[in-house]
Tab-separated table of C-alpha atoms in Angstrom:
chain	number	residue	atom	x	y	z
A	18	MET	CA	-5.368	22.217	6.655
A	19	MET	CA	-4.199	24.377	3.754
A	20	THR	CA	-6.174	24.039	0.557
A	21	ALA	CA	-4.632	23.737	-2.890
A	22	LEU	CA	-5.223	27.476	-3.399
A	23	ASP	CA	-3.141	28.294	-0.328
A	24	SER	CA	-0.297	25.870	-1.050
A	25	PRO	CA	2.880	26.801	-2.946
A	26	PRO	CA	3.073	25.630	-6.609
A	27	LEU	CA	3.494	21.867	-6.522
A	28	GLY	CA	5.829	21.401	-9.475
A	29	PRO	CA	8.756	23.349	-7.998
A	30	VAL	CA	8.071	21.892	-4.530
A	31	LEU	CA	8.335	18.318	-5.826
A	32	GLU	CA	11.493	19.103	-7.774
A	33	ASP	CA	13.068	20.558	-4.643
A	34	LEU	CA	11.985	17.535	-2.605
A	35	VAL	CA	13.783	15.274	-5.071
A	36	ARG	CA	16.937	17.383	-4.849
A	37	SER	CA	16.758	17.412	-1.064
A	38	HIS	CA	15.808	13.807	-0.352
A	39	ARG	CA	17.278	11.665	-3.134
A	40	PRO	CA	19.758	9.428	-1.250
A	41	ARG	CA	23.395	10.388	-1.812
A	42	ARG	CA	24.912	7.438	0.022
A	43	GLU	CA	23.894	3.904	0.835
A	44	ALA	CA	21.845	3.654	4.018
A	45	GLY	CA	19.016	1.499	5.297
A	46	SER	CA	18.286	-1.997	4.040
A	47	VAL	CA	16.238	-4.075	1.629
A	48	PRO	CA	14.320	-7.289	2.464
A	49	ALA	CA	16.776	-10.175	2.458
A	50	ASN	CA	14.065	-12.747	1.691
A	51	ILE	CA	12.757	-11.042	-1.486
A	52	PRO	CA	15.554	-11.213	-4.080
A	53	HIS	CA	14.075	-8.882	-6.700
A	54	LEU	CA	13.806	-6.013	-4.192
A	55	GLN	CA	17.589	-5.937	-3.882
A	56	SER	CA	18.168	-4.785	-7.471
A	57	PRO	CA	17.003	-1.111	-7.626
A	58	PRO	CA	19.910	1.326	-7.057
A	59	PHE	CA	19.903	2.931	-3.619
A	60	ASP	CA	19.538	6.451	-5.077
A	61	ARG	CA	16.227	5.888	-6.870
A	62	PHE	CA	13.683	8.467	-5.737
A	63	GLY	CA	10.347	9.443	-7.249
A	64	ILE	CA	7.292	11.352	-6.107
A	65	ALA	CA	3.885	12.037	-7.670
A	66	VAL	CA	0.749	13.875	-6.606
A	67	ALA	CA	-2.659	13.268	-8.217
A	68	THR	CA	-5.178	15.954	-7.292
A	69	THR	CA	-8.954	15.840	-7.038
A	70	SER	CA	-9.077	18.543	-9.731
A	71	GLY	CA	-7.556	16.091	-12.218
A	72	GLU	CA	-3.966	17.343	-12.289
A	73	VAL	CA	-0.904	15.142	-11.835
A	74	PHE	CA	2.463	16.502	-10.715
A	75	SER	CA	5.602	14.395	-10.532
A	76	SER	CA	9.357	14.546	-10.249
A	77	GLY	CA	12.406	12.312	-10.075
A	78	ASP	CA	11.928	8.618	-10.870
A	79	ALA	CA	8.138	8.897	-10.745
A	80	ASP	CA	7.716	7.029	-14.043
A	81	LEU	CA	9.835	3.987	-13.139
A	82	PRO	CA	7.830	0.890	-12.130
A	83	PHE	CA	8.503	-0.567	-8.691
A	84	SER	CA	7.044	-3.470	-6.720
A	85	ILE	CA	4.114	-2.100	-4.726
A	86	GLN	CA	4.180	-4.959	-2.194
A	87	SER	CA	1.937	-4.107	0.814
A	88	ILE	CA	0.505	-0.954	-0.779
A	89	SER	CA	-1.657	-3.489	-2.611
A	90	LYS	CA	-3.430	-4.171	0.700
A	91	VAL	CA	-5.212	-0.814	0.454
A	92	PHE	CA	-6.695	-1.759	-2.894
A	93	THR	CA	-7.635	-5.331	-1.941
A	94	LEU	CA	-9.378	-4.022	1.181
A	95	ALA	CA	-11.377	-1.513	-0.887
A	96	MET	CA	-12.339	-4.216	-3.361
A	97	ALA	CA	-13.379	-6.611	-0.601
A	98	LEU	CA	-15.503	-3.964	1.123
A	99	SER	CA	-17.197	-2.953	-2.118
A	100	ALA	CA	-18.464	-6.521	-2.552
A	101	ASP	CA	-19.179	-7.211	1.130
A	102	ASP	CA	-22.902	-6.515	1.342
A	103	SER	CA	-23.313	-8.476	4.570
A	104	GLY	CA	-20.404	-6.868	6.402
A	105	SER	CA	-18.952	-10.296	7.104
A	106	LEU	CA	-15.361	-9.244	6.449
A	107	TRP	CA	-15.147	-7.377	9.757
A	108	SER	CA	-16.119	-10.539	11.623
A	109	ARG	CA	-12.956	-12.151	10.233
A	110	VAL	CA	-10.406	-9.347	10.703
A	111	LEU	CA	-10.145	-6.556	13.274
A	112	ARG	CA	-9.190	-2.887	12.923
A	113	GLU	CA	-6.581	-2.469	15.662
A	114	PRO	CA	-2.837	-1.772	15.490
A	115	SER	CA	-0.933	-5.001	15.991
A	116	GLY	CA	1.926	-3.835	18.207
A	117	THR	CA	3.934	-6.811	16.950
A	118	SER	CA	5.689	-7.848	13.766
A	119	PHE	CA	3.569	-7.655	10.602
A	120	ASN	CA	4.021	-11.413	10.120
A	121	SER	CA	3.639	-12.559	13.734
A	122	LEU	CA	2.538	-16.163	14.220
A	123	VAL	CA	2.350	-15.821	18.002
A	124	GLN	CA	-0.226	-13.044	17.975
A	125	LEU	CA	-2.414	-14.908	15.480
A	126	GLU	CA	-2.417	-18.035	17.625
A	127	VAL	CA	-3.088	-16.174	20.878
A	128	GLU	CA	-6.029	-14.350	19.267
A	129	HIS	CA	-7.541	-17.538	17.843
A	130	GLY	CA	-7.002	-16.834	14.171
A	131	ILE	CA	-8.549	-13.339	13.994
A	132	PRO	CA	-5.921	-10.922	12.599
A	133	ARG	CA	-5.585	-7.528	14.257
A	134	ASN	CA	-6.033	-5.548	11.041
A	135	PRO	CA	-6.153	-6.018	7.247
A	136	PHE	CA	-2.694	-4.524	6.701
A	137	ILE	CA	-0.634	-7.112	8.541
A	138	ASN	CA	0.094	-10.234	6.512
A	139	SER	CA	-2.451	-12.505	8.210
A	140	GLY	CA	-5.176	-9.885	7.756
A	141	ALA	CA	-4.274	-9.413	4.110
A	142	LEU	CA	-4.486	-13.184	3.596
A	143	VAL	CA	-8.047	-13.122	4.961
A	144	VAL	CA	-8.925	-10.246	2.614
A	145	THR	CA	-7.434	-12.159	-0.337
A	146	ASP	CA	-9.404	-15.237	0.686
A	147	HIS	CA	-12.540	-13.049	0.719
A	148	LEU	CA	-11.790	-11.835	-2.820
A	149	MET	CA	-11.222	-15.395	-4.032
A	150	GLU	CA	-14.846	-16.216	-3.246
A	151	ARG	CA	-15.709	-14.161	-6.342
A	152	SER	CA	-12.851	-15.397	-8.524
A	153	PRO	CA	-10.043	-17.845	-7.853
A	154	ASP	CA	-7.596	-15.449	-9.529
A	155	ALA	CA	-7.860	-12.590	-7.038
A	156	ALA	CA	-4.553	-11.097	-8.195
A	157	ALA	CA	-5.970	-10.645	-11.696
A	158	GLN	CA	-9.014	-8.917	-10.149
A	159	VAL	CA	-6.698	-6.490	-8.363
A	160	LEU	CA	-4.720	-5.822	-11.535
A	161	ARG	CA	-7.901	-5.032	-13.506
A	162	PHE	CA	-9.072	-2.708	-10.745
A	163	LEU	CA	-5.772	-0.825	-10.768
A	164	ALA	CA	-5.729	-0.569	-14.567
A	165	ASP	CA	-9.251	0.909	-14.460
A	166	GLN	CA	-8.223	3.520	-11.876
A	167	VAL	CA	-5.035	4.472	-13.687
A	168	GLY	CA	-6.716	4.807	-17.084
A	169	HIS	CA	-5.067	5.431	-20.441
A	170	GLN	CA	-1.267	5.576	-20.252
A	171	ASN	CA	-0.320	7.079	-23.648
A	172	GLY	CA	1.290	3.900	-24.890
A	173	ARG	CA	2.840	2.886	-21.581
A	174	GLN	CA	2.413	-0.598	-20.250
A	175	GLY	CA	0.477	0.310	-17.099
A	176	PRO	CA	0.315	-1.862	-13.966
A	177	PHE	CA	1.490	-5.442	-14.443
A	178	ILE	CA	2.336	-8.485	-12.356
A	179	ASP	CA	6.012	-9.422	-12.376
A	180	GLU	CA	5.343	-13.154	-12.524
A	181	ALA	CA	9.028	-14.120	-12.321
A	182	ALA	CA	9.450	-12.021	-9.194
A	183	ALA	CA	6.283	-13.547	-7.739
A	184	ARG	CA	7.613	-17.057	-8.281
A	185	SER	CA	10.867	-16.099	-6.615
A	186	GLU	CA	9.073	-14.485	-3.682
A	187	LEU	CA	6.760	-17.473	-3.308
A	188	SER	CA	9.749	-19.771	-2.910
A	189	SER	CA	10.651	-17.898	0.291
A	190	SER	CA	7.104	-17.463	1.641
A	191	SER	CA	7.242	-20.140	4.333
A	192	ARG	CA	6.041	-17.775	7.052
A	193	ASN	CA	3.089	-16.590	4.979
A	194	LEU	CA	2.197	-20.232	4.338
A	195	ALA	CA	2.417	-20.859	8.074
A	196	LEU	CA	0.081	-17.913	8.712
A	197	ALA	CA	-2.344	-19.264	6.116
A	198	HIS	CA	-2.347	-22.716	7.724
A	199	PHE	CA	-2.940	-21.144	11.154
A	200	LEU	CA	-5.914	-19.234	9.692
A	201	LYS	CA	-7.187	-22.433	8.090
A	202	GLU	CA	-6.894	-24.331	11.358
A	203	PHE	CA	-8.972	-21.667	13.126
A	204	GLY	CA	-11.612	-21.752	10.383
A	205	ASN	CA	-10.813	-18.266	9.105
A	206	LEU	CA	-9.634	-19.281	5.634
A	207	ARG	CA	-12.093	-20.784	3.164
A	208	GLN	CA	-9.874	-21.370	0.146
A	209	PRO	CA	-6.809	-23.683	0.053
A	210	ALA	CA	-3.920	-22.115	1.980
A	211	GLN	CA	-1.433	-22.519	-0.875
A	212	ALA	CA	-3.760	-20.825	-3.376
A	213	VAL	CA	-4.395	-17.890	-1.044
A	214	VAL	CA	-0.679	-17.306	-0.508
A	215	GLU	CA	0.001	-17.545	-4.245
A	216	ASN	CA	-2.619	-14.876	-4.954
A	217	TYR	CA	-1.337	-12.706	-2.117
A	218	VAL	CA	2.256	-12.855	-3.369
A	219	ARG	CA	1.187	-12.122	-6.951
A	220	GLN	CA	-0.771	-9.034	-5.923
A	221	CYS	CA	2.240	-7.836	-3.910
A	222	SER	CA	4.366	-8.337	-7.056
A	223	ILE	CA	2.352	-5.817	-9.082
A	224	MET	CA	4.635	-3.231	-10.663
A	225	MET	CA	3.487	0.396	-10.816
A	226	THR	CA	4.995	3.858	-11.073
A	227	CYS	CA	4.537	6.624	-8.518
A	228	VAL	CA	2.212	8.380	-10.948
A	229	GLU	CA	0.091	5.233	-11.308
A	230	VAL	CA	-0.117	4.547	-7.570
A	231	ALA	CA	-1.139	8.143	-6.857
A	232	LYS	CA	-3.858	7.994	-9.517
A	233	ALA	CA	-5.066	4.597	-8.296
A	234	GLY	CA	-5.332	5.837	-4.704
A	235	LEU	CA	-7.152	9.045	-5.586
A	236	PHE	CA	-10.582	7.550	-4.800
A	237	LEU	CA	-9.672	7.702	-1.113
A	238	ALA	CA	-9.210	11.479	-1.375
A	239	GLN	CA	-12.559	12.055	-3.072
A	240	ASP	CA	-15.136	10.265	-0.928
A	241	GLY	CA	-14.665	6.859	-2.551
A	242	ARG	CA	-15.136	8.013	-6.157
A	243	GLY	CA	-12.598	6.638	-8.602
A	244	ALA	CA	-11.894	7.084	-12.282
A	245	GLN	CA	-14.948	5.063	-13.309
A	246	GLY	CA	-17.379	5.959	-10.528
A	247	ALA	CA	-17.838	4.843	-6.941
A	248	VAL	CA	-15.249	2.383	-5.660
A	249	VAL	CA	-16.469	2.408	-2.060
A	250	SER	CA	-18.943	4.537	-0.163
A	251	ARG	CA	-17.920	7.817	1.437
A	252	SER	CA	-18.129	6.135	4.841
A	253	GLU	CA	-15.927	3.238	3.754
A	254	ALA	CA	-13.352	5.601	2.228
A	255	LYS	CA	-13.151	7.437	5.543
A	256	ARG	CA	-12.734	4.176	7.430
A	257	ILE	CA	-10.042	2.857	5.095
A	258	GLY	CA	-8.191	6.119	5.693
A	259	SER	CA	-8.493	5.679	9.440
A	260	ILE	CA	-6.997	2.176	9.260
A	261	MET	CA	-4.176	3.512	7.097
A	262	LEU	CA	-3.447	6.145	9.753
A	263	THR	CA	-3.376	3.698	12.658
A	264	CYS	CA	-2.049	0.543	10.969
A	265	GLY	CA	-0.560	1.427	7.587
A	266	MET	CA	3.099	1.942	8.462
A	267	TYR	CA	3.883	-1.274	10.349
A	268	ASP	CA	5.163	-0.452	13.848
A	269	ALA	CA	5.902	3.159	12.898
A	270	ALA	CA	2.283	4.281	12.375
A	271	GLY	CA	2.392	6.584	15.385
A	272	GLU	CA	5.676	8.148	14.319
A	273	PHE	CA	4.350	8.671	10.769
A	274	ALA	CA	1.154	10.272	12.096
A	275	TYR	CA	3.298	12.557	14.258
A	276	ARG	CA	5.730	13.534	11.499
A	277	VAL	CA	3.430	13.559	8.446
A	278	GLY	CA	-0.119	13.740	9.783
A	279	LEU	CA	-1.705	11.849	6.892
A	280	PRO	CA	-3.123	8.347	6.317
A	281	GLY	CA	-0.388	6.292	4.689
A	282	LYS	CA	0.409	2.770	3.566
A	283	SER	CA	3.918	1.582	2.886
A	284	GLY	CA	5.379	-1.446	1.167
A	285	VAL	CA	8.771	-3.087	1.522
A	286	GLY	CA	9.378	-2.268	-2.146
A	287	GLY	CA	10.072	1.267	-0.890
A	288	GLY	CA	6.786	2.889	-1.883
A	289	ILE	CA	4.400	4.883	0.310
A	290	LEU	CA	0.869	5.956	-0.612
A	291	ALA	CA	-0.453	8.920	1.397
A	292	ILE	CA	-3.882	10.540	1.232
A	293	VAL	CA	-4.873	14.180	1.748
A	294	PRO	CA	-8.689	13.960	2.064
A	295	GLY	CA	-10.445	16.245	-0.388
A	296	GLU	CA	-7.152	17.281	-2.000
A	297	CYS	CA	-4.920	14.590	-3.460
A	298	ALA	CA	-3.166	11.240	-3.299
A	299	ILE	CA	0.628	11.138	-3.037
A	300	CYS	CA	3.039	8.349	-3.860
A	301	VAL	CA	6.731	8.450	-3.039
A	302	TRP	CA	9.268	5.716	-3.783
A	303	SER	CA	12.804	5.156	-2.607
A	304	PRO	CA	13.921	1.545	-2.105
A	305	ARG	CA	16.050	1.654	1.050
A	306	LEU	CA	14.088	0.942	4.252
A	307	ASP	CA	14.368	1.861	7.914
A	308	SER	CA	14.275	-0.698	10.728
A	309	LYS	CA	10.455	-0.755	10.640
A	310	GLY	CA	10.272	-1.584	6.914
A	311	ASN	CA	9.333	1.881	5.628
A	312	SER	CA	11.162	3.919	2.991
A	313	LEU	CA	13.800	6.073	4.681
A	314	ALA	CA	13.882	8.855	2.106
A	315	GLY	CA	10.160	8.524	1.338
A	316	SER	CA	9.093	9.075	4.940
A	317	ALA	CA	11.397	12.073	5.285
A	318	ALA	CA	10.135	13.586	2.030
A	319	LEU	CA	6.487	13.228	3.059
A	320	ALA	CA	7.200	14.919	6.395
A	321	ASP	CA	8.887	17.749	4.499
A	322	LEU	CA	6.002	17.996	2.000
A	323	SER	CA	3.471	18.152	4.825
A	324	ASP	CA	5.410	20.988	6.475
A	325	ARG	CA	5.715	22.940	3.234
A	326	THR	CA	2.086	22.622	2.138
A	327	GLY	CA	0.287	22.396	5.472
A	328	TRP	CA	-1.364	19.172	4.329
A	329	SER	CA	-2.422	17.278	7.430
A	330	ILE	CA	-5.608	15.855	8.868
A	331	PHE	CA	-4.789	17.486	12.219
């Protein structure tokens, strides 16, 4: 893997990526069941890189807030592991690719209420349930964590929960409620199903910019150390990265590993967080999605960035 010293200057590279990959025509789709994700123009495109040396590079719409959706699952997993002294979380959720839809009811029933991994919806509900054992408002815990990692914003608002969007999304969360009730029936949910889903939807409705997401994810590139000290251990940071690589891009994790070669986690809001261990965290955002639910332009831009810089774990 190239180091930062070997790589071309990042500023011009990011500017060229925006010129090359900003969508020029409507393509892809947005989630039909989440109304507020249908509003961003198709040509929005932003990218940011936060480095372990403390620099931040960005271009395009990198300072526009977007709904992080399932990128939040990376942060909730880290928070749950940091407070899981007994290791009990891994008895409730596995670490394997699902091979089915991210919201599959059939797989959860066949496997007796143990989700395949923490990045599919059922697994994320278990992680949220785990967080709620410390505080019933798990979404507020996540928001505080993100604000701490992002730090001072020079007068900007910083990460926030779009409560109106969360209420709208909750009104169409029947499948997530079904997953929660399945988990409850199998004894793998300790809090009320409705409360867990409400917290899950609120954490998915957190609004952040590319710059903020990159800064918040930087702890995974520097052995678990965040802006205010250790977030997780070095071992846990490595393992979160491994789950991102194998499970972070829905059913396209293998294709993303092949094309980009980095741990990544996407969200149906069009964002992708990618990690270059020891070097940087990258966030790209473009709202139109491919058939697997990943940002079309974002995935292409990350593959291009990996080729240009040599950043890869392989």
